[in-house]
PDB file of C-alpha atoms in Angstrom:
ATOM      1  CA  MET A   1      -4.622   0.065  -1.949  1.00 40.00           C
ATOM      2  CA  THR A   2      -1.491  -2.019  -2.605  1.00 43.00           C
ATOM      3  CA  ALA A   3      -1.447  -4.162  -5.709  1.00 45.00           C
ATOM      4  CA  THR A   4      -0.356  -7.793  -5.362  1.00 43.00           C
ATOM      5  CA  ASN A   5       2.711  -9.166  -7.133  1.00 48.00           C
ATOM      6  CA  SER A   6       0.884 -11.766  -9.222  1.00 51.00           C
ATOM      7  CA  HIS A   7       2.497 -10.944 -12.551  1.00 55.00           C
ATOM      8  CA  ALA A   8       5.735 -11.870 -14.328  1.00 70.00           C
ATOM      9  CA  GLY A   9       6.579  -8.362 -15.465  1.00 87.00           C
ATOM     10  CA  THR A  10       8.695  -5.928 -13.465  1.00 92.00           C
ATOM     11  CA  LEU A  11       7.782  -2.288 -13.010  1.00 95.00           C
ATOM     12  CA  TYR A  12      10.745   0.083 -13.323  1.00 97.00           C
ATOM     13  CA  ILE A  13      10.556   3.620 -11.996  1.00 96.00           C
ATOM     14  CA  ILE A  14      13.139   5.881 -13.626  1.00 96.00           C
ATOM     15  CA  SER A  15      13.635   9.453 -12.457  1.00 95.00           C
ATOM     16  CA  ALA A  16      16.129  12.202 -13.294  1.00 94.00           C
ATOM     17  CA  PRO A  17      16.373  15.971 -13.297  1.00 92.00           C
ATOM     18  CA  SER A  18      15.422  17.727 -16.507  1.00 86.00           C
ATOM     19  CA  GLY A  19      18.445  17.708 -18.799  1.00 85.00           C
ATOM     20  CA  ALA A  20      20.083  14.562 -17.398  1.00 91.00           C
ATOM     21  CA  GLY A  21      19.417  12.678 -20.636  1.00 89.00           C
ATOM     22  CA  LYS A  22      16.801  10.243 -19.302  1.00 92.00           C
ATOM     23  CA  SER A  23      14.585  10.232 -22.390  1.00 88.00           C
ATOM     24  CA  SER A  24      17.525   9.762 -24.795  1.00 91.00           C
ATOM     25  CA  LEU A  25      18.883   6.914 -22.682  1.00 94.00           C
ATOM     26  CA  LEU A  26      15.530   5.139 -22.582  1.00 93.00           C
ATOM     27  CA  ARG A  27      15.094   5.546 -26.342  1.00 90.00           C
ATOM     28  CA  ALA A  28      18.516   3.945 -26.909  1.00 92.00           C
ATOM     29  CA  LEU A  29      17.745   1.210 -24.381  1.00 92.00           C
ATOM     30  CA  LEU A  30      14.485   0.250 -26.052  1.00 90.00           C
ATOM     31  CA  GLU A  31      16.128   0.252 -29.501  1.00 88.00           C
ATOM     32  CA  GLY A  32      18.554  -2.403 -28.221  1.00 77.00           C
ATOM     33  CA  LYS A  33      17.937  -6.075 -27.599  1.00 66.00           C
ATOM     34  CA  GLN A  34      15.333  -5.641 -24.899  1.00 69.00           C
ATOM     35  CA  GLU A  35      12.600  -8.266 -24.995  1.00 70.00           C
ATOM     36  CA  SER A  36       9.162  -7.581 -23.570  1.00 79.00           C
ATOM     37  CA  VAL A  37       9.927  -4.099 -22.301  1.00 89.00           C
ATOM     38  CA  GLN A  38       7.301  -1.376 -22.658  1.00 88.00           C
ATOM     39  CA  LEU A  39       7.617   2.335 -21.934  1.00 89.00           C
ATOM     40  CA  SER A  40       4.535   3.562 -20.142  1.00 91.00           C
ATOM     41  CA  VAL A  41       2.975   6.461 -22.048  1.00 90.00           C
ATOM     42  CA  SER A  42       1.812   9.141 -19.614  1.00 90.00           C
ATOM     43  CA  HIS A  43      -1.102  11.528 -20.024  1.00 94.00           C
ATOM     44  CA  THR A  44      -0.283  15.245 -20.052  1.00 95.00           C
ATOM     45  CA  THR A  45      -2.028  18.546 -20.572  1.00 96.00           C
ATOM     46  CA  ARG A  46       1.008  20.276 -22.075  1.00 95.00           C
ATOM     47  CA  GLU A  47       1.272  21.031 -25.776  1.00 92.00           C
ATOM     48  CA  PRO A  48       3.275  18.592 -27.949  1.00 93.00           C
ATOM     49  CA  ARG A  49       6.857  19.595 -28.697  1.00 89.00           C
ATOM     50  CA  PRO A  50       8.190  19.427 -32.265  1.00 89.00           C
ATOM     51  CA  GLY A  51       8.394  15.824 -33.377  1.00 91.00           C
ATOM     52  CA  GLU A  52       6.271  14.393 -30.548  1.00 91.00           C
ATOM     53  CA  VAL A  53       3.439  12.063 -31.497  1.00 93.00           C
ATOM     54  CA  ASP A  54       0.219  11.528 -29.536  1.00 93.00           C
ATOM     55  CA  GLY A  55       0.076   8.007 -28.148  1.00 89.00           C
ATOM     56  CA  ARG A  56       3.798   7.414 -28.629  1.00 87.00           C
ATOM     57  CA  ASP A  57       5.456  10.144 -26.559  1.00 86.00           C
ATOM     58  CA  TYR A  58       2.433  11.127 -24.445  1.00 91.00           C
ATOM     59  CA  HIS A  59      -1.326  10.912 -24.467  1.00 93.00           C
ATOM     60  CA  PHE A  60      -2.061  14.609 -24.943  1.00 96.00           C
ATOM     61  CA  ILE A  61      -5.282  15.619 -23.222  1.00 96.00           C
ATOM     62  CA  ASP A  62      -7.011  18.832 -22.195  1.00 95.00           C
ATOM     63  CA  VAL A  63      -7.362  19.898 -18.575  1.00 95.00           C
ATOM     64  CA  ALA A  64     -11.044  18.946 -18.366  1.00 95.00           C
ATOM     65  CA  GLY A  65     -10.323  15.450 -19.643  1.00 96.00           C
ATOM     66  CA  PHE A  66      -7.431  15.063 -17.239  1.00 96.00           C
ATOM     67  CA  GLN A  67      -9.546  16.142 -14.272  1.00 95.00           C
ATOM     68  CA  ALA A  68     -12.245  13.645 -15.271  1.00 96.00           C
ATOM     69  CA  MET A  69      -9.650  10.836 -15.173  1.00 96.00           C
ATOM     70  CA  VAL A  70      -8.533  12.028 -11.728  1.00 95.00           C
ATOM     71  CA  GLN A  71     -12.131  11.827 -10.503  1.00 95.00           C
ATOM     72  CA  ASP A  72     -12.383   8.283 -11.884  1.00 95.00           C
ATOM     73  CA  ALA A  73      -9.172   7.264 -10.017  1.00 93.00           C
ATOM     74  CA  ALA A  74      -7.705   6.289 -13.365  1.00 94.00           C
ATOM     75  CA  PHE A  75      -4.148   7.265 -12.431  1.00 93.00           C
ATOM     76  CA  PHE A  76      -1.545   5.497 -10.281  1.00 90.00           C
ATOM     77  CA  GLU A  77      -0.116   8.961  -9.708  1.00 90.00           C
ATOM     78  CA  HIS A  78      -0.603  12.432 -11.105  1.00 90.00           C
ATOM     79  CA  ALA A  79       1.094  15.725 -10.508  1.00 86.00           C
ATOM     80  CA  GLN A  80       1.498  19.264 -11.688  1.00 86.00           C
ATOM     81  CA  VAL A  81       4.933  19.945 -13.187  1.00 79.00           C
ATOM     82  CA  PHE A  82       5.585  23.592 -14.003  1.00 77.00           C
ATOM     83  CA  ASP A  83       2.278  24.694 -15.553  1.00 86.00           C
ATOM     84  CA  ASN A  84       1.019  21.318 -16.772  1.00 93.00           C
ATOM     85  CA  TYR A  85      -0.431  18.072 -15.440  1.00 94.00           C
ATOM     86  CA  TYR A  86       0.963  14.573 -15.871  1.00 91.00           C
ATOM     87  CA  GLY A  87      -0.504  11.193 -14.924  1.00 93.00           C
ATOM     88  CA  THR A  88       0.229   7.443 -15.139  1.00 91.00           C
ATOM     89  CA  SER A  89      -2.669   5.254 -16.253  1.00 91.00           C
ATOM     90  CA  ARG A  90      -3.322   2.521 -13.684  1.00 91.00           C
ATOM     91  CA  GLN A  91      -5.020   0.013 -15.973  1.00 88.00           C
ATOM     92  CA  SER A  92      -2.476   0.339 -18.771  1.00 87.00           C
ATOM     93  CA  VAL A  93       0.428  -0.468 -16.451  1.00 92.00           C
ATOM     94  CA  LEU A  94      -1.305  -3.408 -14.756  1.00 91.00           C
ATOM     95  CA  ASP A  95      -2.353  -4.913 -18.096  1.00 89.00           C
ATOM     96  CA  GLN A  96       1.233  -4.843 -19.369  1.00 89.00           C
ATOM     97  CA  LEU A  97       2.664  -6.342 -16.185  1.00 91.00           C
ATOM     98  CA  GLN A  98       0.114  -9.141 -16.093  1.00 88.00           C
ATOM     99  CA  ALA A  99       0.915  -9.914 -19.730  1.00 86.00           C
ATOM    100  CA  GLY A 100       4.508 -10.592 -18.596  1.00 83.00           C
ATOM    101  CA  ASN A 101       6.014  -7.388 -19.941  1.00 89.00           C
ATOM    102  CA  ASP A 102       8.431  -5.177 -18.041  1.00 93.00           C
ATOM    103  CA  VAL A 103       7.138  -1.611 -17.850  1.00 95.00           C
ATOM    104  CA  ILE A 104       9.241   1.547 -17.499  1.00 95.00           C
ATOM    105  CA  LEU A 105       7.751   4.648 -15.897  1.00 93.00           C
ATOM    106  CA  GLU A 106       9.441   8.036 -16.362  1.00 90.00           C
ATOM    107  CA  ILE A 107       8.296  10.019 -13.316  1.00 89.00           C
ATOM    108  CA  ASP A 108       9.643  12.440 -10.729  1.00 89.00           C
ATOM    109  CA  TRP A 109      10.500  11.574  -7.130  1.00 92.00           C
ATOM    110  CA  GLN A 110       7.043  12.487  -5.851  1.00 89.00           C
ATOM    111  CA  GLY A 111       5.346  10.201  -8.336  1.00 88.00           C
ATOM    112  CA  ALA A 112       7.896   7.512  -7.522  1.00 93.00           C
ATOM    113  CA  ARG A 113       6.876   7.631  -3.867  1.00 93.00           C
ATOM    114  CA  LEU A 114       3.207   7.186  -4.773  1.00 90.00           C
ATOM    115  CA  ILE A 115       3.964   4.265  -7.076  1.00 93.00           C
ATOM    116  CA  ARG A 116       6.062   2.490  -4.452  1.00 93.00           C
ATOM    117  CA  GLU A 117       3.218   2.814  -1.916  1.00 92.00           C
ATOM    118  CA  GLN A 118       0.932   0.948  -4.313  1.00 91.00           C
ATOM    119  CA  LEU A 119       3.485  -1.407  -5.925  1.00 92.00           C
ATOM    120  CA  PRO A 120       6.285  -1.883  -3.382  1.00 93.00           C
ATOM    121  CA  GLU A 121       7.964  -4.504  -5.572  1.00 92.00           C
ATOM    122  CA  ALA A 122       8.730  -1.840  -8.213  1.00 95.00           C
ATOM    123  CA  VAL A 123      12.426  -1.315  -9.018  1.00 97.00           C
ATOM    124  CA  SER A 124      13.594   2.296  -8.989  1.00 97.00           C
ATOM    125  CA  ILE A 125      16.524   3.876 -10.843  1.00 98.00           C
ATOM    126  CA  PHE A 126      17.792   7.452 -10.569  1.00 97.00           C
ATOM    127  CA  ILE A 127      19.881   9.056 -13.324  1.00 96.00           C
ATOM    128  CA  LEU A 128      22.272  11.897 -12.493  1.00 95.00           C
ATOM    129  CA  PRO A 129      24.333  14.197 -14.743  1.00 93.00           C
ATOM    130  CA  PRO A 130      28.133  14.219 -14.231  1.00 93.00           C
ATOM    131  CA  SER A 131      28.093  17.828 -12.969  1.00 92.00           C
ATOM    132  CA  ARG A 132      25.909  20.921 -12.563  1.00 91.00           C
ATOM    133  CA  ASP A 133      27.775  22.626 -15.408  1.00 90.00           C
ATOM    134  CA  ALA A 134      27.021  19.714 -17.733  1.00 90.00           C
ATOM    135  CA  LEU A 135      23.359  19.814 -16.725  1.00 89.00           C
ATOM    136  CA  GLN A 136      23.033  23.531 -17.409  1.00 87.00           C
ATOM    137  CA  GLN A 137      24.809  23.164 -20.753  1.00 87.00           C
ATOM    138  CA  ARG A 138      22.417  20.406 -21.799  1.00 83.00           C
ATOM    139  CA  LEU A 139      19.414  22.564 -20.906  1.00 84.00           C
ATOM    140  CA  GLN A 140      20.837  25.458 -22.920  1.00 82.00           C
ATOM    141  CA  ASP A 141      21.680  23.251 -25.892  1.00 79.00           C
ATOM    142  CA  ARG A 142      18.038  22.285 -26.263  1.00 73.00           C
ATOM    143  CA  GLY A 143      17.321  25.759 -27.581  1.00 65.00           C
ATOM    144  CA  GLN A 144      13.711  25.534 -26.416  1.00 70.00           C
ATOM    145  CA  ASP A 145      13.705  27.751 -23.322  1.00 72.00           C
ATOM    146  CA  ASP A 146      14.719  31.281 -22.391  1.00 76.00           C
ATOM    147  CA  ASP A 147      17.154  32.097 -19.596  1.00 80.00           C
ATOM    148  CA  ALA A 148      14.412  32.498 -16.970  1.00 85.00           C
ATOM    149  CA  ILE A 149      12.971  29.061 -17.688  1.00 84.00           C
ATOM    150  CA  ILE A 150      16.427  27.462 -17.717  1.00 85.00           C
ATOM    151  CA  ALA A 151      17.148  29.035 -14.324  1.00 88.00           C
ATOM    152  CA  ARG A 152      13.887  27.641 -12.958  1.00 87.00           C
ATOM    153  CA  ARG A 153      14.672  24.208 -14.382  1.00 84.00           C
ATOM    154  CA  MET A 154      18.078  24.293 -12.715  1.00 90.00           C
ATOM    155  CA  ARG A 155      16.518  25.109  -9.330  1.00 90.00           C
ATOM    156  CA  ASP A 156      14.004  22.307  -9.748  1.00 90.00           C
ATOM    157  CA  ALA A 157      16.764  19.927 -10.897  1.00 91.00           C
ATOM    158  CA  ILE A 158      18.752  20.505  -7.723  1.00 92.00           C
ATOM    159  CA  SER A 159      15.646  19.780  -5.655  1.00 92.00           C
ATOM    160  CA  GLU A 160      14.931  16.644  -7.678  1.00 93.00           C
ATOM    161  CA  MET A 161      18.529  15.380  -7.358  1.00 95.00           C
ATOM    162  CA  SER A 162      18.370  15.590  -3.558  1.00 95.00           C
ATOM    163  CA  HIS A 163      16.050  12.556  -3.567  1.00 96.00           C
ATOM    164  CA  PHE A 164      18.456  10.177  -5.312  1.00 96.00           C
ATOM    165  CA  ASP A 165      18.932   8.130  -2.140  1.00 95.00           C
ATOM    166  CA  GLU A 166      15.303   6.973  -2.191  1.00 96.00           C
ATOM    167  CA  TYR A 167      16.066   4.760  -5.210  1.00 97.00           C
ATOM    168  CA  ASP A 168      17.415   1.225  -5.626  1.00 97.00           C
ATOM    169  CA  TYR A 169      19.962   2.014  -8.352  1.00 97.00           C
ATOM    170  CA  LEU A 170      22.010   5.064  -9.363  1.00 97.00           C
ATOM    171  CA  VAL A 171      23.322   5.680 -12.887  1.00 97.00           C
ATOM    172  CA  ILE A 172      25.580   8.619 -13.811  1.00 96.00           C
ATOM    173  CA  ASN A 173      25.041   9.779 -17.403  1.00 95.00           C
ATOM    174  CA  ASP A 174      28.561  10.967 -18.213  1.00 94.00           C
ATOM    175  CA  ASP A 175      29.424   8.592 -21.050  1.00 95.00           C
ATOM    176  CA  PHE A 176      26.132   7.945 -22.879  1.00 95.00           C
ATOM    177  CA  ASP A 177      26.913   4.413 -24.097  1.00 96.00           C
ATOM    178  CA  GLU A 178      28.136   3.362 -20.668  1.00 97.00           C
ATOM    179  CA  ALA A 179      25.019   4.717 -18.968  1.00 96.00           C
ATOM    180  CA  ARG A 180      22.795   2.920 -21.486  1.00 96.00           C
ATOM    181  CA  ASP A 181      24.659  -0.352 -20.885  1.00 95.00           C
ATOM    182  CA  GLU A 182      24.290   0.075 -17.124  1.00 96.00           C
ATOM    183  CA  LEU A 183      20.529   0.458 -17.504  1.00 95.00           C
ATOM    184  CA  ALA A 184      20.416  -2.627 -19.724  1.00 94.00           C
ATOM    185  CA  SER A 185      22.381  -4.584 -17.110  1.00 95.00           C
ATOM    186  CA  ILE A 186      19.891  -3.704 -14.387  1.00 95.00           C
ATOM    187  CA  LEU A 187      16.991  -4.948 -16.519  1.00 93.00           C
ATOM    188  CA  LEU A 188      18.844  -8.132 -17.470  1.00 91.00           C
ATOM    189  CA  SER A 189      19.814  -8.986 -13.881  1.00 92.00           C
ATOM    190  CA  ARG A 190      16.230  -8.543 -12.705  1.00 90.00           C
ATOM    191  CA  ARG A 191      14.944 -10.763 -15.502  1.00 88.00           C
ATOM    192  CA  LEU A 192      17.290 -13.595 -14.443  1.00 90.00           C
ATOM    193  CA  ARG A 193      16.114 -13.714 -10.814  1.00 89.00           C
ATOM    194  CA  LEU A 194      14.808 -17.131  -9.751  1.00 91.00           C
ATOM    195  CA  PRO A 195      11.135 -16.141  -9.167  1.00 85.00           C
ATOM    196  CA  VAL A 196      10.954 -14.581 -12.622  1.00 84.00           C
ATOM    197  CA  GLN A 197      12.765 -17.412 -14.374  1.00 87.00           C
ATOM    198  CA  ARG A 198      10.684 -20.001 -12.538  1.00 88.00           C
ATOM    199  CA  GLN A 199       7.537 -18.479 -14.053  1.00 83.00           C
ATOM    200  CA  ARG A 200       8.906 -17.688 -17.501  1.00 83.00           C
ATOM    201  CA  GLN A 201      10.754 -20.987 -17.918  1.00 88.00           C
ATOM    202  CA  ALA A 202       8.123 -23.231 -16.314  1.00 90.00           C
ATOM    203  CA  ALA A 203       7.853 -25.581 -19.308  1.00 93.00           C
ATOM    204  CA  LEU A 204      11.618 -25.971 -19.633  1.00 94.00           C
ATOM    205  CA  LEU A 205      12.101 -26.601 -15.916  1.00 94.00           C
ATOM    206  CA  ALA A 206       9.333 -29.214 -15.916  1.00 93.00           C
ATOM    207  CA  ALA A 207      10.919 -31.017 -18.859  1.00 93.00           C
ATOM    208  CA  LEU A 208      14.424 -30.935 -17.367  1.00 93.00           C
ATOM    209  CA  LEU A 209      13.281 -32.330 -14.028  1.00 92.00           C
ATOM    210  CA  ALA A 210      10.730 -34.818 -15.317  1.00 90.00           C
ATOM    211  CA  SER A 211      12.996 -37.865 -14.873  1.00 74.00           C
ATOM    212  CA  ALA A 212      13.662 -36.935 -11.246  1.00 56.00           C
ATOM    213  CA  GLN A 213      10.014 -37.205 -10.258  1.00 51.00           C
TER     214      GLN A 213
END
C-alpha cells in the first residue's frame, strides 16, 4: 500500500556502506541549526555497543519481540544485517511526518527500495567514502572488529556502494565539514520548495495577499 503525501514533513532516506561516516555526519547535522528534523530510531535485535542508549540510538528488542512486530505489520521495512534484525516503525515515521517534521531514516539500499515503494515522495541520499583505502582504514580504526569481520564488512560495503545510482543525491565524505554542509544544503533546499512553503507559511501568505483579494 502506498501512503499519500498529505503531510508537511519530508522523509529522507540516507544510506552508506559501513565505515563511510554516515552516523557521525547525521549527528553533526542534527546538532546544527536544523529545525523540525527527527532521526528515526530503528528497532534492532543486536546488543548495544558501548555508549549506545535504548530509545536514542536504537530500540533494542529480542528476536521474539521483533518477530511479533513483523507479524503485526508494524514495520515499513525490516531486514537481517549480518546476524541481527533491523526494522523501521511505520507509525512512528508517519506520526512525525504528519506533525510537520522532517524524518531521516538510516537504512541500506534494500530497505530504501521498500520505503520508496510505499512513500515514493521520499528523498534519498547516498554517502560514499573518498576511496576504498579510506573506508578500510575507518573500519580498522573503530577497534571493534577482528580482521575476518572487517573483511566481511568490506565485501558488503562494495556491494552496498554499487547501488548509489538508485538515489536522488550523492555526497562524498572526504572532508567531514564539507559533507555535513552538503547534507544541510539538501535539507534546506527541500524545505524552501513552494508546496512546502505554501503549507508552512499559509498565515503569512494570506496576510501578504489580503489586499489583493
